[in-house]
mmCIF file of C-alpha atoms in Angstrom:
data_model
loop_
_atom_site.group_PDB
_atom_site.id
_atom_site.type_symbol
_atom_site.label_atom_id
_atom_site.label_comp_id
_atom_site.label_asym_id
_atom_site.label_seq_id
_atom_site.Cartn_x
_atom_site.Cartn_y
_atom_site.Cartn_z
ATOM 1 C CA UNK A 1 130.114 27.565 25.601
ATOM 2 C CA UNK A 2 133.786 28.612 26.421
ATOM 3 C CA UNK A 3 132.120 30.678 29.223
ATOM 4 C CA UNK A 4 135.563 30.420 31.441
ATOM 5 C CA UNK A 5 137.516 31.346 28.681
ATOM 6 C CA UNK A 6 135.099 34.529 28.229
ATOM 7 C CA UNK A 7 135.201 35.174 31.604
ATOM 8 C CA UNK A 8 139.511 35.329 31.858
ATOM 9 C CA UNK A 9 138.936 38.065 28.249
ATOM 10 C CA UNK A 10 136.511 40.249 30.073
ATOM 11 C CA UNK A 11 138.775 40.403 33.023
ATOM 12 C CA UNK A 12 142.157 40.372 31.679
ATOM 13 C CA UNK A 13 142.523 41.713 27.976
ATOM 14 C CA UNK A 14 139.493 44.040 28.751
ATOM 15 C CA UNK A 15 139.846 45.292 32.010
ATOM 16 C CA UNK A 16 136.571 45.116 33.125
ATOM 17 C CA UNK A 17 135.596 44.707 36.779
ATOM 18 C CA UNK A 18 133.744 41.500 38.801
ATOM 19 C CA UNK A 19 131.127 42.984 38.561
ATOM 20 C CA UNK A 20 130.641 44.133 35.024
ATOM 21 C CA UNK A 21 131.901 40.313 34.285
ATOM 22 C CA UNK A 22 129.227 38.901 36.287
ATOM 23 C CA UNK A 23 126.925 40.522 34.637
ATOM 24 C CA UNK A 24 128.385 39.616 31.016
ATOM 25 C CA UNK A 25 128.019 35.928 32.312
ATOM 26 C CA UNK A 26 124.320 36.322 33.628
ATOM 27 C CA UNK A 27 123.571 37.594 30.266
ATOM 28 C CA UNK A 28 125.197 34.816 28.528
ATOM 29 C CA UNK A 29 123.687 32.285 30.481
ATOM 30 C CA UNK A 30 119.982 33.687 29.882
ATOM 31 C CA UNK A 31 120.773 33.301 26.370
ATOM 32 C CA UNK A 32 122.203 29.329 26.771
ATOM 33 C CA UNK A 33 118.757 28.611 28.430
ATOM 34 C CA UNK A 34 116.878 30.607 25.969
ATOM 35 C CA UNK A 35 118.641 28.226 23.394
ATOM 36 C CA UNK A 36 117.798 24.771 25.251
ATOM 37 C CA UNK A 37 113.988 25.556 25.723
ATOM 38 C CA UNK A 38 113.610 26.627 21.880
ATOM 39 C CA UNK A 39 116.457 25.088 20.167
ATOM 40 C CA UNK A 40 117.435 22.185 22.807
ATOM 41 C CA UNK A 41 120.929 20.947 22.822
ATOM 42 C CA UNK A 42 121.964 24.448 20.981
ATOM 43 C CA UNK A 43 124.486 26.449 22.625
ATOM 44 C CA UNK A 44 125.436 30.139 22.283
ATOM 45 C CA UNK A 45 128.942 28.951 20.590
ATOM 46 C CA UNK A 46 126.956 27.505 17.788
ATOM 47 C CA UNK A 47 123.684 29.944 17.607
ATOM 48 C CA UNK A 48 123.238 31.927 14.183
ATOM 49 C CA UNK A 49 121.753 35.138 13.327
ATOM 50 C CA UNK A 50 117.984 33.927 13.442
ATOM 51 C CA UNK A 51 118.657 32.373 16.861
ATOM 52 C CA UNK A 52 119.770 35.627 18.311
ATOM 53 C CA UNK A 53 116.817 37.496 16.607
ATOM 54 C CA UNK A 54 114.515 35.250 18.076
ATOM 55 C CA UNK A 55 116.178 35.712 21.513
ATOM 56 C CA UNK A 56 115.740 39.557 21.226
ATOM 57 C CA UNK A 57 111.994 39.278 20.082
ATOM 58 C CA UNK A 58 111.129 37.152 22.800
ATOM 59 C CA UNK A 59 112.585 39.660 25.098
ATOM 60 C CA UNK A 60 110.447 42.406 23.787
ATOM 61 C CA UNK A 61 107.231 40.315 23.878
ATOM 62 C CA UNK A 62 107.297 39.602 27.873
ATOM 63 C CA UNK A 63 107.946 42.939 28.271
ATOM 64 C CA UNK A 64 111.874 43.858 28.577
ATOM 65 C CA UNK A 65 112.983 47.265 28.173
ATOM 66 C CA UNK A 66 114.731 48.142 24.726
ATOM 67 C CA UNK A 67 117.881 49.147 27.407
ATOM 68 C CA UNK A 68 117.607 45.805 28.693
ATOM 69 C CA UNK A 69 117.753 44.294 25.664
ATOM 70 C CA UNK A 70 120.121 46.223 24.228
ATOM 71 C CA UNK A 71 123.087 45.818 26.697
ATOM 72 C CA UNK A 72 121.935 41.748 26.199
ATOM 73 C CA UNK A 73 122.966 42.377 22.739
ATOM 74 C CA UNK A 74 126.172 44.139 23.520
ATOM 75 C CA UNK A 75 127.025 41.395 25.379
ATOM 76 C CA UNK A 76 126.446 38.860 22.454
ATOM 77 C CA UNK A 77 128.672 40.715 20.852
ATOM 78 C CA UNK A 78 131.666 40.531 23.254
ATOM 79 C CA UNK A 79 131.545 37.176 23.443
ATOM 80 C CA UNK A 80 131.136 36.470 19.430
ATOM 81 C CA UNK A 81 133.942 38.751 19.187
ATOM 82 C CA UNK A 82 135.941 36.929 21.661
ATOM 83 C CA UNK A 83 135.272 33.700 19.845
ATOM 84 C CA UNK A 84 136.478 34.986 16.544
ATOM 85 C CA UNK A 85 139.252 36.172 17.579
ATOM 86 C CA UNK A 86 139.817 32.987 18.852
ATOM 87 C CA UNK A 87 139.101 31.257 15.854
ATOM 88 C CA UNK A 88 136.346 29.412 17.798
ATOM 89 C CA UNK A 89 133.682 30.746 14.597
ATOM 90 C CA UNK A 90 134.418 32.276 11.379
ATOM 91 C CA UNK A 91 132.217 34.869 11.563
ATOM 92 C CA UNK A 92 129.810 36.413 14.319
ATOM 93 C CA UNK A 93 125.853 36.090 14.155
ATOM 94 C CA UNK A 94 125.130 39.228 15.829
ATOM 95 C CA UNK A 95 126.871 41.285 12.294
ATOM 96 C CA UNK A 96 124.058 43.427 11.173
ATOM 97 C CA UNK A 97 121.598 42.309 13.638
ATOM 98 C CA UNK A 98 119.891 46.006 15.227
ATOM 99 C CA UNK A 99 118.193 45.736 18.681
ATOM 100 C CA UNK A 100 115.631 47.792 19.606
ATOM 101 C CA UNK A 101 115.736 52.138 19.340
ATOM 102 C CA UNK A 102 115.874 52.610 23.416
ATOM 103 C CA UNK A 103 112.639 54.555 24.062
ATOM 104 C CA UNK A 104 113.027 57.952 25.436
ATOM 105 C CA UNK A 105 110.973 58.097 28.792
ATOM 106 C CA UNK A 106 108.197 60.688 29.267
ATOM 107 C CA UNK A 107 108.425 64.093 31.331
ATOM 108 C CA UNK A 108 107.324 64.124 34.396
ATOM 109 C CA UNK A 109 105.006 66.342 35.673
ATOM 110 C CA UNK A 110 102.738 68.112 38.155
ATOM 111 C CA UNK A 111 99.406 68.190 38.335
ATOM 112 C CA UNK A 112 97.433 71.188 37.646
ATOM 113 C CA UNK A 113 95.473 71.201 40.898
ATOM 114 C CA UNK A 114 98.805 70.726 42.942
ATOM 115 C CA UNK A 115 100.184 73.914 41.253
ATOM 116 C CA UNK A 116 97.235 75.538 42.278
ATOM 117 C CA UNK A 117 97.851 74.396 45.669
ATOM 118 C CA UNK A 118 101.732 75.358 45.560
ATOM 119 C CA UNK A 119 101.432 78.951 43.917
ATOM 120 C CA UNK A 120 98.204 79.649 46.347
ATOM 121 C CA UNK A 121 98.489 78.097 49.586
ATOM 122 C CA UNK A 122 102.095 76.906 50.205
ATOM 123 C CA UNK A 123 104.013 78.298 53.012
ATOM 124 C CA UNK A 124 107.509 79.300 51.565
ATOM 125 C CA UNK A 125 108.769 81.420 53.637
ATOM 126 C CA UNK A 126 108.488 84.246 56.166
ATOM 127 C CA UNK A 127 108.742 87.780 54.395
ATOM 128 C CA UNK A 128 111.228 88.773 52.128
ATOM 129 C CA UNK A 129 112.432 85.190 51.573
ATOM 130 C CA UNK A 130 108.431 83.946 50.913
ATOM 131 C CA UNK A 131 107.849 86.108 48.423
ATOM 132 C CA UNK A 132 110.890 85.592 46.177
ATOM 133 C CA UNK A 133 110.237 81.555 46.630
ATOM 134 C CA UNK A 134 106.864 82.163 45.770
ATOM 135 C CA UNK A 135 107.518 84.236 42.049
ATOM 136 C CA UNK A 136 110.480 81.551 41.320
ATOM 137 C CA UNK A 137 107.768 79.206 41.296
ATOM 138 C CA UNK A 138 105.509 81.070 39.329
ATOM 139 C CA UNK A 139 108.040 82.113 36.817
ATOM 140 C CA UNK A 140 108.990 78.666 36.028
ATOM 141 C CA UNK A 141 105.380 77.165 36.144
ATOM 142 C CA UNK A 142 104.571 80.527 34.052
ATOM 143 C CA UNK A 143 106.997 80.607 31.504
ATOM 144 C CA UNK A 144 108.637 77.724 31.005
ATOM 145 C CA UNK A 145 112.217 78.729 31.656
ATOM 146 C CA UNK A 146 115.463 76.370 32.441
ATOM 147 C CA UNK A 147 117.023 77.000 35.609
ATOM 148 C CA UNK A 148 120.187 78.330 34.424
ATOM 149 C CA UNK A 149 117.726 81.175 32.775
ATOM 150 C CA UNK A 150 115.654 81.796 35.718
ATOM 151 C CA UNK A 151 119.155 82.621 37.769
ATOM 152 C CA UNK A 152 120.467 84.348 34.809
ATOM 153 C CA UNK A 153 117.832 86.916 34.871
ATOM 154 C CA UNK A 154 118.130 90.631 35.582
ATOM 155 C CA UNK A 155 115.631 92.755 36.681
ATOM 156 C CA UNK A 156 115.679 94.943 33.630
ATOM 157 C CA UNK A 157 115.039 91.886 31.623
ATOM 158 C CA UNK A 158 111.203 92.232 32.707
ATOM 159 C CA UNK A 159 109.045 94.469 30.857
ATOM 160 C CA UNK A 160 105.946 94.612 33.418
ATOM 161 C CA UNK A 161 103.843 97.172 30.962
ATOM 162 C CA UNK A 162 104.459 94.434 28.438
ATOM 163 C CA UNK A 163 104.005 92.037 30.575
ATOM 164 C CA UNK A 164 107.306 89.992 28.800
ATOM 165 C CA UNK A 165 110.303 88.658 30.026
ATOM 166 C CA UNK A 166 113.706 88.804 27.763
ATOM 167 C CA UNK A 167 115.380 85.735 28.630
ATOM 168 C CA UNK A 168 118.714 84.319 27.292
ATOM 169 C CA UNK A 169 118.633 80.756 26.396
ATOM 170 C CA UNK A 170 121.872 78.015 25.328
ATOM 171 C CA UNK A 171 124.006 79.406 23.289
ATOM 172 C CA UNK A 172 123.166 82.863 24.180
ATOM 173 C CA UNK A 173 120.124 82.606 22.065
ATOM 174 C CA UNK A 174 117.488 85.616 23.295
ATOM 175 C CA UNK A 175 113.813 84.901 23.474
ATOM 176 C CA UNK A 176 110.982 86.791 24.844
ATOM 177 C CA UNK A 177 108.474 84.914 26.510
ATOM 178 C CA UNK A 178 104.575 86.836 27.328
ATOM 179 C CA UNK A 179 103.035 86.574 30.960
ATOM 180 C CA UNK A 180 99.625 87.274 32.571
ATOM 181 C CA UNK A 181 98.664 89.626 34.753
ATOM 182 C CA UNK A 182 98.708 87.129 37.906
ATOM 183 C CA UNK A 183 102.954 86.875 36.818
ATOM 184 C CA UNK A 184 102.705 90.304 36.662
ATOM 185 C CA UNK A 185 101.232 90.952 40.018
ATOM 186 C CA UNK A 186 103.346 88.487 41.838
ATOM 187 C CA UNK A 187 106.681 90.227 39.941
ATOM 188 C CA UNK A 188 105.437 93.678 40.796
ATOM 189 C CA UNK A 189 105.350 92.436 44.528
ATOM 190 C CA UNK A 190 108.449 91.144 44.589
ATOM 191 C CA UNK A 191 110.188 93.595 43.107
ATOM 192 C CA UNK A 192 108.496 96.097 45.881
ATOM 193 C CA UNK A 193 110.186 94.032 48.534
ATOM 194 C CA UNK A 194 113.490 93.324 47.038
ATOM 195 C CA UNK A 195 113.977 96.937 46.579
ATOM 196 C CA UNK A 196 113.437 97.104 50.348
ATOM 197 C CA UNK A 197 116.324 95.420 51.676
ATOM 198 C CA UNK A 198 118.606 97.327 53.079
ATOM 199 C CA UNK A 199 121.690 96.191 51.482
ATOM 200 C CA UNK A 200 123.324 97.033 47.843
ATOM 201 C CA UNK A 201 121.343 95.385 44.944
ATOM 202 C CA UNK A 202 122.930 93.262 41.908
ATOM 203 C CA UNK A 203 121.465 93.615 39.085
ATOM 204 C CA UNK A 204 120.465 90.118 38.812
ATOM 205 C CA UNK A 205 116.361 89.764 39.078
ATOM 206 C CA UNK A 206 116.331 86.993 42.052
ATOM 207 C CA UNK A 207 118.449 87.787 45.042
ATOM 208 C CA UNK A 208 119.311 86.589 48.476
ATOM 209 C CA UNK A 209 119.158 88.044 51.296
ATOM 210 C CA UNK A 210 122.419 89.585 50.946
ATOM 211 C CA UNK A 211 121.526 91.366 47.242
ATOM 212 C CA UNK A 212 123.682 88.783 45.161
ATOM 213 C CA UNK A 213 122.277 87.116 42.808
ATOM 214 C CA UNK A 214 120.482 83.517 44.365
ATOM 215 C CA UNK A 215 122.486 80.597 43.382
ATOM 216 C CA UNK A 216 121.214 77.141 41.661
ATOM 217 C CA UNK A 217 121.899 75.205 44.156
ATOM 218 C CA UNK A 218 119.380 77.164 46.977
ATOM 219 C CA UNK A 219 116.938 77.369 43.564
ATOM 220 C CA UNK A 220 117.387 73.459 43.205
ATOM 221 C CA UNK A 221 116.723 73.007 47.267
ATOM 222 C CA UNK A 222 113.825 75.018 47.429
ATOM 223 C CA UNK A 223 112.288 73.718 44.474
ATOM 224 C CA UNK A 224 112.457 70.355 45.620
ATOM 225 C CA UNK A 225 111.354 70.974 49.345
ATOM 226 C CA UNK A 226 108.552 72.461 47.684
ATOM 227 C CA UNK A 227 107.658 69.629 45.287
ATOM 228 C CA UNK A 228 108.292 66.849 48.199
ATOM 229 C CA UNK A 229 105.867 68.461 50.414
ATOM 230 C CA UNK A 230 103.178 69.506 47.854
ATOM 231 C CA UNK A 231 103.052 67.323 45.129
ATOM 232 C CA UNK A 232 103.146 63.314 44.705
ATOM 233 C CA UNK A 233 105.485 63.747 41.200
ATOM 234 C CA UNK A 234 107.879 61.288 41.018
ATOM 235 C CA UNK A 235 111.250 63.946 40.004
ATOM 236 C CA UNK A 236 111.245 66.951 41.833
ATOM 237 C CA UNK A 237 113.405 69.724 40.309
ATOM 238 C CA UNK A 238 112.870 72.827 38.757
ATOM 239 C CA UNK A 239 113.171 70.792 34.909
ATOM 240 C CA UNK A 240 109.738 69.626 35.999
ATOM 241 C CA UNK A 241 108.172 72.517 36.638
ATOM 242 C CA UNK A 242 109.178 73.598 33.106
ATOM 243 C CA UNK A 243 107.387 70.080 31.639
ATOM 244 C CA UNK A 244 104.450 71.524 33.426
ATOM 245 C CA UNK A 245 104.129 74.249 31.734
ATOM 246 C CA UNK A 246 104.706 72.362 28.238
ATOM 247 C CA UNK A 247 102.222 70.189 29.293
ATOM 248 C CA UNK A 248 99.534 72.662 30.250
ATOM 249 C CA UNK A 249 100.034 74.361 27.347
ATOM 250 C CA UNK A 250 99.593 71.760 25.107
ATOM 251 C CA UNK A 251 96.479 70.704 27.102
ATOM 252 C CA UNK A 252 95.013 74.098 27.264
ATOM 253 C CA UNK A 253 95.142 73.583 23.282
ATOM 254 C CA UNK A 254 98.478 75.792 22.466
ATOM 255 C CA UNK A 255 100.087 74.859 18.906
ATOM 256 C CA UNK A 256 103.044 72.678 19.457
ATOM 257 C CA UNK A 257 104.989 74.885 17.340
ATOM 258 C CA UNK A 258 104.006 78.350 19.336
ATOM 259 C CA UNK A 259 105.115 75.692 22.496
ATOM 260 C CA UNK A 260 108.717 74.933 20.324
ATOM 261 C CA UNK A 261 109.385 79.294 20.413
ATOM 262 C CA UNK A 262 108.438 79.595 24.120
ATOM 263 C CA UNK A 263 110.660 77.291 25.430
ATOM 264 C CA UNK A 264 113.454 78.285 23.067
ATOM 265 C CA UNK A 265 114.445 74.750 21.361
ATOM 266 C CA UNK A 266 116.226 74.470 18.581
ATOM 267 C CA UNK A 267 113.880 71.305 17.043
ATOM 268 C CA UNK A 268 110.299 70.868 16.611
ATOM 269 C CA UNK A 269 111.119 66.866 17.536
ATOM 270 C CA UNK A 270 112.194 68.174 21.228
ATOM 271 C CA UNK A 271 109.003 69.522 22.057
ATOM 272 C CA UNK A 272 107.084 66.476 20.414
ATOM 273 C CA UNK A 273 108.093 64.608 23.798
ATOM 274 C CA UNK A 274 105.049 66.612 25.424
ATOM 275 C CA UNK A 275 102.671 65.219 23.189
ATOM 276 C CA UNK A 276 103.507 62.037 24.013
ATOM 277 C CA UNK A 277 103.115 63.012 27.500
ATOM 278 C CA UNK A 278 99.674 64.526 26.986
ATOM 279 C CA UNK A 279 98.524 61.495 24.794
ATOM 280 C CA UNK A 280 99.969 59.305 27.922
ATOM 281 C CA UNK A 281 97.492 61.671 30.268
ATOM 282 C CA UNK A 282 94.754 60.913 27.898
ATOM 283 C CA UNK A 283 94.781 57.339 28.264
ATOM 284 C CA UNK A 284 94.577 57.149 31.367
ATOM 285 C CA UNK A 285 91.994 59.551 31.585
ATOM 286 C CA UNK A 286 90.017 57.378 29.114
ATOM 287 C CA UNK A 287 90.902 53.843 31.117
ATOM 288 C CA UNK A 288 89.529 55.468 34.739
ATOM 289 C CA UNK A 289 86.594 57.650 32.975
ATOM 290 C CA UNK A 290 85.324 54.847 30.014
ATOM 291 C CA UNK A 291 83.078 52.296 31.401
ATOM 292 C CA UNK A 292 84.812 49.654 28.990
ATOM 293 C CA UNK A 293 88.196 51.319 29.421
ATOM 294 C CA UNK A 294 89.868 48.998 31.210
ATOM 295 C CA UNK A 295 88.802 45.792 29.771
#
């Protein structure tokens, strides 16, 4: 197998650490016993193409992720480039061979009745402070916005007769984005007390307590507290909070292309993730409600 040999390349000509070469080895080795239960007495030195096909189907049958099997493959083709350049084969079997596309993995998101519980009931904050915390959380739930646009907002980017917000996306890109009159109401109440503080104002929308504009970071930490205490999601940062409102849009029966504008992306494929997460929720809607649906 010339696994020594592989071992002194990986850690020598290449650099690479003990652990990264440990791992190069375990992968190697799965593939020498892979080769001695199906093709016995056939060792990865002297496997072909179909062998290492065969390898990476099995994978994907009991259930490996395309990642998984994908770095196995890089790995095959270290050491099939090692033994070329050694002269140890003429040619490698792992030219041409494709693994697996690596699957992207769904949003998360929150559930609708634990928003409800958030934007209704949750204690964030005395005063001042509890207010603000409470319209971040709607505006993000509400409109869908990134976090870098929910700190980049001023207050005249809100149009409350409108009932829109201007916000400016990557690249600079401006969007306007309609809200309903609960936003509304929640924006006209914080605006009424960040007005009162008694220091100077920036002209940024959400402020601390000094009248600068609130940073990411105490965005990011009070999102988070917010979503640990209130909501069993497994990520918990204000990215999820836009999913959410992807989500419920899509659910609520909004055209994925309407969805696409609101959130400001550049592709219709980027927003097609959400379906996927919707069709996910629909499954398993369908195994816990069907009375077959789990068979």
């Amino acid at each position: 197998m010339y696994t020594g040999q592989f071992a002194q390349y990986l850690k020598l000509e290449r650099n690479y650490s003990a652990r990264t070469v440990e791992s190069y080895l375990s992968d190697l080795d799965l593939f020498g016993r892979y080769l001695e239960t199906v093709e016995q007495g056939l060792v990865p030195s002297e496997a072909d193409r179909d062998n290492v096909r065969m390898w990476l189907a099995s994978m994907m049958e009991h259930g490996e992720k395309s990642t998984t099997v994908n770095r196995r493959l890089s790995t095959l083709r270290s050491y099939y480039r090692f033994l070329a350049g050694r002269g140890i084969i003429s040619s490698s079997p792992v030219q041409g061979v494709k693994g697996p596309k690596n699957s992207k993995p769904l949003p998360h998101f929150v559930r609708e009745d634990e928003m409800d519980s958030i934007l209704d009931d949750a204690d964030l904050g005395k005063g001042f402070t509890g207010v603000r915390n409470g319209c971040i959380m709607a505006v993000f739930y509400e409109a869908g916005l990134r976090l870098a646009e929910l700190i980049g907002l001023d207050a005249d980017d809100i149009d409350l007769q409108q009932r829109q917000l201007k916000v400016t996306g990557k690249r600079d890109k401006q969007r306007v984005i309609p809200f309903g009159r609960e936003l509304e109401s929640r924006l006209r109440a914080y605006l009424e007390s960040r007005a009162s503080l008694c220091v100077p104002l920036s002209p940024a929308l959400f402020v601390n307590l000094r009248g600068e504009r609130i940073s990411r970071q105490e965005v990011y930490r009070m999102v988070r507290s917010t979503l640990a205490r209130y909501s069993n999601v497994g990520k918990k940062s204000p990215h999820v909070l836009r999913h959410t409102f992807a989500t419920s849009m899509l659910n609520e029966g909004a055209q994925l292309g309407a969805v696409k504008e609101l959130l400001g992306h550049e592709s219709l494929s980027t927003t097609q993730v959400y379906v996927h997460a919707t069709f996910e929720q629909l499954k398993e809607i369908y195994r816990q409600a069907h009375p077959r649906g789990d068979k």
